[in-house]
PDB file of C-alpha atoms in Angstrom:
ATOM      1  CA  MET U 180     -52.266  54.711 -31.463  1.00 87.00           C
ATOM      2  CA  VAL U 181     -51.487  57.942 -29.680  1.00 93.00           C
ATOM      3  CA  ALA U 182     -53.608  60.953 -30.618  1.00 94.00           C
ATOM      4  CA  VAL U 183     -51.361  63.974 -31.207  1.00 96.00           C
ATOM      5  CA  SER U 184     -52.826  67.092 -32.790  1.00 96.00           C
ATOM      6  CA  GLN U 185     -51.290  68.618 -35.915  1.00 96.00           C
ATOM      7  CA  GLU U 186     -50.231  71.667 -33.916  1.00 97.00           C
ATOM      8  CA  ARG U 187     -48.533  69.612 -31.185  1.00 97.00           C
ATOM      9  CA  PHE U 188     -46.863  67.369 -33.759  1.00 98.00           C
ATOM     10  CA  GLU U 189     -45.480  70.391 -35.626  1.00 98.00           C
ATOM     11  CA  GLU U 190     -44.110  71.637 -32.304  1.00 98.00           C
ATOM     12  CA  LEU U 191     -42.351  68.291 -31.791  1.00 98.00           C
ATOM     13  CA  VAL U 192     -40.831  68.489 -35.268  1.00 98.00           C
ATOM     14  CA  GLY U 193     -39.613  72.021 -34.517  1.00 97.00           C
ATOM     15  CA  ARG U 194     -38.056  70.873 -31.259  1.00 97.00           C
ATOM     16  CA  ALA U 195     -36.345  67.993 -33.065  1.00 97.00           C
ATOM     17  CA  LEU U 196     -34.918  70.445 -35.610  1.00 96.00           C
ATOM     18  CA  ASP U 197     -33.672  72.609 -32.738  1.00 95.00           C
ATOM     19  CA  THR U 198     -31.512  69.695 -31.540  1.00 93.00           C
ATOM     20  CA  ILE U 199     -29.451  69.764 -34.733  1.00 91.00           C
ATOM     21  CA  PRO U 200     -26.090  71.372 -33.928  1.00 88.00           C
ATOM     22  CA  ASP U 201     -25.859  74.962 -35.158  1.00 89.00           C
ATOM     23  CA  ASP U 202     -22.905  74.290 -37.470  1.00 87.00           C
ATOM     24  CA  LEU U 203     -24.895  71.572 -39.276  1.00 86.00           C
ATOM     25  CA  ALA U 204     -28.134  73.574 -39.303  1.00 88.00           C
ATOM     26  CA  GLU U 205     -26.280  76.435 -40.995  1.00 88.00           C
ATOM     27  CA  MET U 206     -25.196  74.021 -43.752  1.00 85.00           C
ATOM     28  CA  MET U 207     -28.764  72.993 -44.589  1.00 87.00           C
ATOM     29  CA  GLU U 208     -29.284  74.597 -47.986  1.00 77.00           C
ATOM     30  CA  ASN U 209     -32.544  75.082 -49.811  1.00 83.00           C
ATOM     31  CA  VAL U 210     -34.552  72.564 -47.773  1.00 92.00           C
ATOM     32  CA  VAL U 211     -37.978  72.816 -46.169  1.00 95.00           C
ATOM     33  CA  VAL U 212     -39.433  70.506 -43.516  1.00 97.00           C
ATOM     34  CA  LEU U 213     -43.131  69.738 -43.875  1.00 98.00           C
ATOM     35  CA  VAL U 214     -45.570  67.848 -41.647  1.00 98.00           C
ATOM     36  CA  GLU U 215     -48.256  65.855 -43.416  1.00 97.00           C
ATOM     37  CA  ASP U 216     -50.753  63.337 -42.115  1.00 97.00           C
ATOM     38  CA  GLU U 217     -49.345  60.536 -44.281  1.00 96.00           C
ATOM     39  CA  GLY U 218     -47.504  59.820 -47.482  1.00 95.00           C
ATOM     40  CA  ASP U 219     -48.152  57.411 -50.327  1.00 95.00           C
ATOM     41  CA  ASP U 220     -46.747  54.495 -48.307  1.00 95.00           C
ATOM     42  CA  PRO U 221     -48.481  54.170 -44.915  1.00 90.00           C
ATOM     43  CA  ASP U 222     -45.425  52.400 -43.461  1.00 92.00           C
ATOM     44  CA  ILE U 223     -43.050  55.325 -44.034  1.00 96.00           C
ATOM     45  CA  TRP U 224     -42.643  57.818 -41.186  1.00 97.00           C
ATOM     46  CA  GLY U 225     -40.586  60.367 -43.100  1.00 97.00           C
ATOM     47  CA  LEU U 226     -39.214  61.068 -46.549  1.00 97.00           C
ATOM     48  CA  TYR U 227     -36.398  63.159 -47.994  1.00 97.00           C
ATOM     49  CA  ASP U 228     -37.184  64.390 -51.502  1.00 95.00           C
ATOM     50  CA  GLY U 229     -34.287  66.233 -53.045  1.00 91.00           C
ATOM     51  CA  ILE U 230     -30.659  66.206 -54.081  1.00 87.00           C
ATOM     52  CA  PRO U 231     -28.282  65.502 -51.169  1.00 89.00           C
ATOM     53  CA  LEU U 232     -25.607  68.132 -50.597  1.00 84.00           C
ATOM     54  CA  THR U 233     -22.942  65.542 -51.502  1.00 84.00           C
ATOM     55  CA  ASP U 234     -24.492  65.082 -54.973  1.00 82.00           C
ATOM     56  CA  ARG U 235     -24.991  68.715 -55.893  1.00 75.00           C
ATOM     57  CA  VAL U 236     -22.837  69.655 -58.856  1.00 71.00           C
ATOM     58  CA  ASP U 237     -23.764  72.943 -60.453  1.00 66.00           C
ATOM     59  CA  TYR U 238     -27.004  72.694 -58.466  1.00 62.00           C
ATOM     60  CA  GLY U 239     -29.610  74.661 -60.356  1.00 59.00           C
ATOM     61  CA  GLY U 240     -27.091  75.881 -62.934  1.00 59.00           C
ATOM     62  CA  GLY U 241     -27.092  79.316 -61.335  1.00 59.00           C
ATOM     63  CA  GLU U 242     -30.866  79.475 -61.526  1.00 60.00           C
ATOM     64  CA  MET U 243     -33.357  79.387 -58.738  1.00 62.00           C
ATOM     65  CA  VAL U 244     -34.508  75.852 -57.866  1.00 69.00           C
ATOM     66  CA  LEU U 245     -37.336  74.604 -55.703  1.00 81.00           C
ATOM     67  CA  PRO U 246     -36.244  73.580 -52.221  1.00 89.00           C
ATOM     68  CA  ASP U 247     -35.605  69.988 -51.254  1.00 93.00           C
ATOM     69  CA  ARG U 248     -38.375  68.692 -49.026  1.00 97.00           C
ATOM     70  CA  ILE U 249     -38.355  66.646 -45.868  1.00 98.00           C
ATOM     71  CA  TYR U 250     -41.741  65.186 -45.026  1.00 98.00           C
ATOM     72  CA  ILE U 251     -42.572  63.963 -41.526  1.00 98.00           C
ATOM     73  CA  TYR U 252     -45.764  61.900 -41.444  1.00 98.00           C
ATOM     74  CA  ARG U 253     -47.897  62.357 -38.334  1.00 98.00           C
ATOM     75  CA  LEU U 254     -50.385  59.484 -38.519  1.00 97.00           C
ATOM     76  CA  PRO U 255     -47.930  56.607 -39.159  1.00 97.00           C
ATOM     77  CA  ILE U 256     -45.746  57.792 -36.276  1.00 98.00           C
ATOM     78  CA  CYS U 257     -48.724  58.156 -33.941  1.00 97.00           C
ATOM     79  CA  GLU U 258     -50.048  54.742 -34.989  1.00 97.00           C
ATOM     80  CA  GLY U 259     -46.683  53.129 -34.290  1.00 96.00           C
ATOM     81  CA  CYS U 260     -46.287  54.527 -30.791  1.00 97.00           C
ATOM     82  CA  ALA U 261     -47.810  53.551 -27.454  1.00 96.00           C
ATOM     83  CA  SER U 262     -47.248  56.856 -25.610  1.00 96.00           C
ATOM     84  CA  GLU U 263     -46.647  60.524 -26.314  1.00 96.00           C
ATOM     85  CA  ALA U 264     -43.115  60.124 -24.957  1.00 97.00           C
ATOM     86  CA  GLU U 265     -42.537  57.500 -27.634  1.00 97.00           C
ATOM     87  CA  VAL U 266     -43.959  59.860 -30.285  1.00 97.00           C
ATOM     88  CA  VAL U 267     -41.526  62.556 -29.134  1.00 97.00           C
ATOM     89  CA  GLU U 268     -38.582  60.154 -29.499  1.00 96.00           C
ATOM     90  CA  GLU U 269     -39.705  58.781 -32.866  1.00 96.00           C
ATOM     91  CA  VAL U 270     -40.247  62.284 -34.259  1.00 97.00           C
ATOM     92  CA  ARG U 271     -36.691  63.156 -33.192  1.00 96.00           C
ATOM     93  CA  VAL U 272     -35.251  60.011 -34.772  1.00 95.00           C
ATOM     94  CA  THR U 273     -37.255  60.511 -37.983  1.00 96.00           C
ATOM     95  CA  VAL U 274     -36.275  64.173 -38.335  1.00 96.00           C
ATOM     96  CA  ILE U 275     -32.594  63.407 -37.787  1.00 94.00           C
ATOM     97  CA  HIS U 276     -32.794  60.448 -40.186  1.00 94.00           C
ATOM     98  CA  GLU U 277     -34.277  62.576 -42.979  1.00 95.00           C
ATOM     99  CA  VAL U 278     -31.925  65.511 -42.357  1.00 95.00           C
ATOM    100  CA  ALA U 279     -29.039  63.040 -42.608  1.00 93.00           C
ATOM    101  CA  HIS U 280     -30.265  62.115 -46.091  1.00 93.00           C
ATOM    102  CA  HIS U 281     -30.026  65.816 -47.003  1.00 92.00           C
ATOM    103  CA  PHE U 282     -26.345  65.571 -46.052  1.00 90.00           C
ATOM    104  CA  GLY U 283     -25.919  62.445 -48.208  1.00 91.00           C
ATOM    105  CA  ILE U 284     -25.916  59.799 -45.472  1.00 87.00           C
ATOM    106  CA  GLU U 285     -27.495  56.576 -46.738  1.00 87.00           C
ATOM    107  CA  ASP U 286     -29.826  54.191 -44.883  1.00 82.00           C
ATOM    108  CA  ASP U 287     -27.139  51.530 -44.299  1.00 87.00           C
ATOM    109  CA  ARG U 288     -24.917  54.018 -42.500  1.00 86.00           C
ATOM    110  CA  LEU U 289     -27.842  55.443 -40.534  1.00 81.00           C
ATOM    111  CA  ASP U 290     -28.702  51.897 -39.431  1.00 80.00           C
ATOM    112  CA  GLU U 291     -25.102  51.406 -38.228  1.00 85.00           C
ATOM    113  CA  LEU U 292     -25.362  54.645 -36.269  1.00 79.00           C
ATOM    114  CA  GLY U 293     -28.715  53.695 -34.711  1.00 76.00           C
ATOM    115  CA  TRP U 294     -30.788  56.248 -36.636  1.00 73.00           C
ATOM    116  CA  ALA U 295     -32.702  53.907 -38.932  1.00 70.00           C
TER     117      ALA U 295
END
Protein backbone atom coordinates (compact mmCIF):
# COMPACT_ATOMS: atom_id res chain seq x y z
CA MET A 1 0.00 0.00 0.00
CA VAL A 2 1.11 3.51 -0.81
CA ALA A 3 0.20 6.20 1.72
CA VAL A 4 -1.25 9.23 -0.09
CA SER A 5 -2.93 11.96 1.93
CA GLN A 6 -6.48 13.07 1.16
CA GLU A 7 -5.20 16.45 0.02
CA ARG A 8 -2.60 14.96 -2.35
CA PHE A 9 -5.12 12.45 -3.69
CA GLU A 10 -7.63 15.22 -4.41
CA GLU A 11 -4.87 17.05 -6.27
CA LEU A 12 -4.25 13.94 -8.39
CA VAL A 13 -7.96 13.68 -9.20
CA GLY A 14 -7.98 17.35 -10.21
CA ARG A 15 -4.97 16.83 -12.46
CA ALA A 16 -6.66 13.81 -14.05
CA LEU A 17 -9.77 15.92 -14.73
CA ASP A 18 -7.54 18.58 -16.30
CA THR A 19 -6.41 16.02 -18.91
CA ILE A 20 -9.93 15.71 -20.31
CA PRO A 21 -10.06 17.63 -23.60
CA ASP A 22 -11.80 20.99 -23.26
CA ASP A 23 -14.55 20.14 -25.77
CA LEU A 24 -15.51 17.06 -23.73
CA ALA A 25 -15.16 18.83 -20.37
CA GLU A 26 -17.58 21.50 -21.60
CA MET A 27 -20.13 18.75 -22.35
CA MET A 28 -20.07 17.39 -18.80
CA GLU A 29 -23.49 18.41 -17.50
CA ASN A 30 -24.66 18.40 -13.92
CA VAL A 31 -21.93 16.11 -12.57
CA VAL A 32 -19.71 16.41 -9.51
CA VAL A 33 -16.52 14.46 -8.80
CA LEU A 34 -16.01 13.42 -5.19
CA VAL A 35 -13.09 11.76 -3.41
CA GLU A 36 -13.98 9.35 -0.62
CA ASP A 37 -11.85 6.92 1.34
CA GLU A 38 -13.84 3.91 0.12
CA GLY A 39 -17.21 2.81 -1.13
CA ASP A 40 -19.49 -0.05 -0.17
CA ASP A 41 -17.41 -2.52 -2.20
CA PRO A 42 -13.72 -2.42 -1.18
CA ASP A 43 -12.68 -3.75 -4.60
CA ILE A 44 -14.13 -0.81 -6.55
CA TRP A 45 -11.81 2.12 -7.27
CA GLY A 46 -14.44 4.46 -8.68
CA LEU A 47 -18.16 4.69 -9.30
CA TYR A 48 -20.43 6.70 -11.58
CA ASP A 49 -23.85 7.31 -10.03
CA GLY A 50 -26.19 9.06 -12.40
CA ILE A 51 -27.92 9.09 -15.75
CA PRO A 52 -25.48 9.00 -18.69
CA LEU A 53 -25.85 11.85 -21.18
CA THR A 54 -26.89 9.31 -23.85
CA ASP A 55 -29.88 8.22 -21.71
CA ARG A 56 -31.18 11.63 -20.72
CA VAL A 57 -34.63 12.22 -22.17
CA ASP A 58 -36.45 15.15 -20.66
CA TYR A 59 -33.83 15.02 -17.90
CA GLY A 60 -35.42 16.51 -14.81
CA GLY A 61 -38.60 17.46 -16.67
CA GLY A 62 -37.54 21.09 -16.66
CA GLU A 63 -36.98 20.99 -12.92
CA MET A 64 -33.76 21.19 -11.03
CA VAL A 65 -32.18 17.77 -10.39
CA LEU A 66 -29.33 16.71 -8.15
CA PRO A 67 -26.04 16.31 -9.98
CA ASP A 68 -24.72 12.97 -11.11
CA ARG A 69 -21.82 11.87 -8.95
CA ILE A 70 -18.47 10.35 -9.76
CA TYR A 71 -16.76 8.84 -6.74
CA ILE A 72 -13.03 8.13 -6.71
CA TYR A 73 -12.01 5.92 -3.79
CA ARG A 74 -8.63 6.72 -2.26
CA LEU A 75 -7.90 3.71 -0.06
CA PRO A 76 -8.60 0.92 -2.59
CA ILE A 77 -6.42 2.68 -5.17
CA CYS A 78 -3.61 3.22 -2.67
CA GLU A 79 -3.87 -0.39 -1.49
CA GLY A 80 -3.65 -1.66 -5.06
CA CYS A 81 -0.53 0.29 -5.99
CA ALA A 82 3.15 -0.24 -5.23
CA SER A 83 4.35 3.34 -5.83
CA GLU A 84 3.03 6.88 -5.95
CA ALA A 85 3.68 6.92 -9.70
CA GLU A 86 1.34 3.94 -9.99
CA VAL A 87 -1.27 5.77 -7.88
CA VAL A 88 -1.03 8.75 -10.23
CA GLU A 89 -1.64 6.51 -13.25
CA GLU A 90 -4.48 4.56 -11.64
CA VAL A 91 -6.22 7.76 -10.53
CA ARG A 92 -6.03 9.00 -14.12
CA VAL A 93 -7.41 5.74 -15.52
CA THR A 94 -10.18 5.61 -12.90
CA VAL A 95 -11.24 9.22 -13.46
CA ILE A 96 -11.35 8.78 -17.23
CA HIS A 97 -13.21 5.47 -16.84
CA GLU A 98 -15.92 7.04 -14.67
CA VAL A 99 -16.21 10.17 -16.82
CA ALA A 100 -16.69 7.87 -19.82
CA HIS A 101 -19.68 6.34 -18.03
CA HIS A 102 -21.14 9.86 -17.76
CA PHE A 103 -20.93 9.99 -21.56
CA GLY A 104 -22.66 6.60 -21.85
CA ILE A 105 -19.63 4.42 -22.61
CA GLU A 106 -20.08 0.95 -21.12
CA ASP A 107 -17.48 -1.25 -19.41
CA ASP A 108 -17.08 -3.62 -22.39
CA ARG A 109 -16.14 -0.75 -24.68
CA LEU A 110 -13.84 0.79 -22.07
CA ASP A 111 -12.10 -2.59 -21.76
CA GLU A 112 -11.59 -2.66 -25.56
CA LEU A 113 -10.10 0.82 -25.38
CA GLY A 114 -7.77 -0.08 -22.49
CA TRP A 115 -9.58 2.01 -19.86
CA ALA A 116 -11.09 -0.77 -17.77
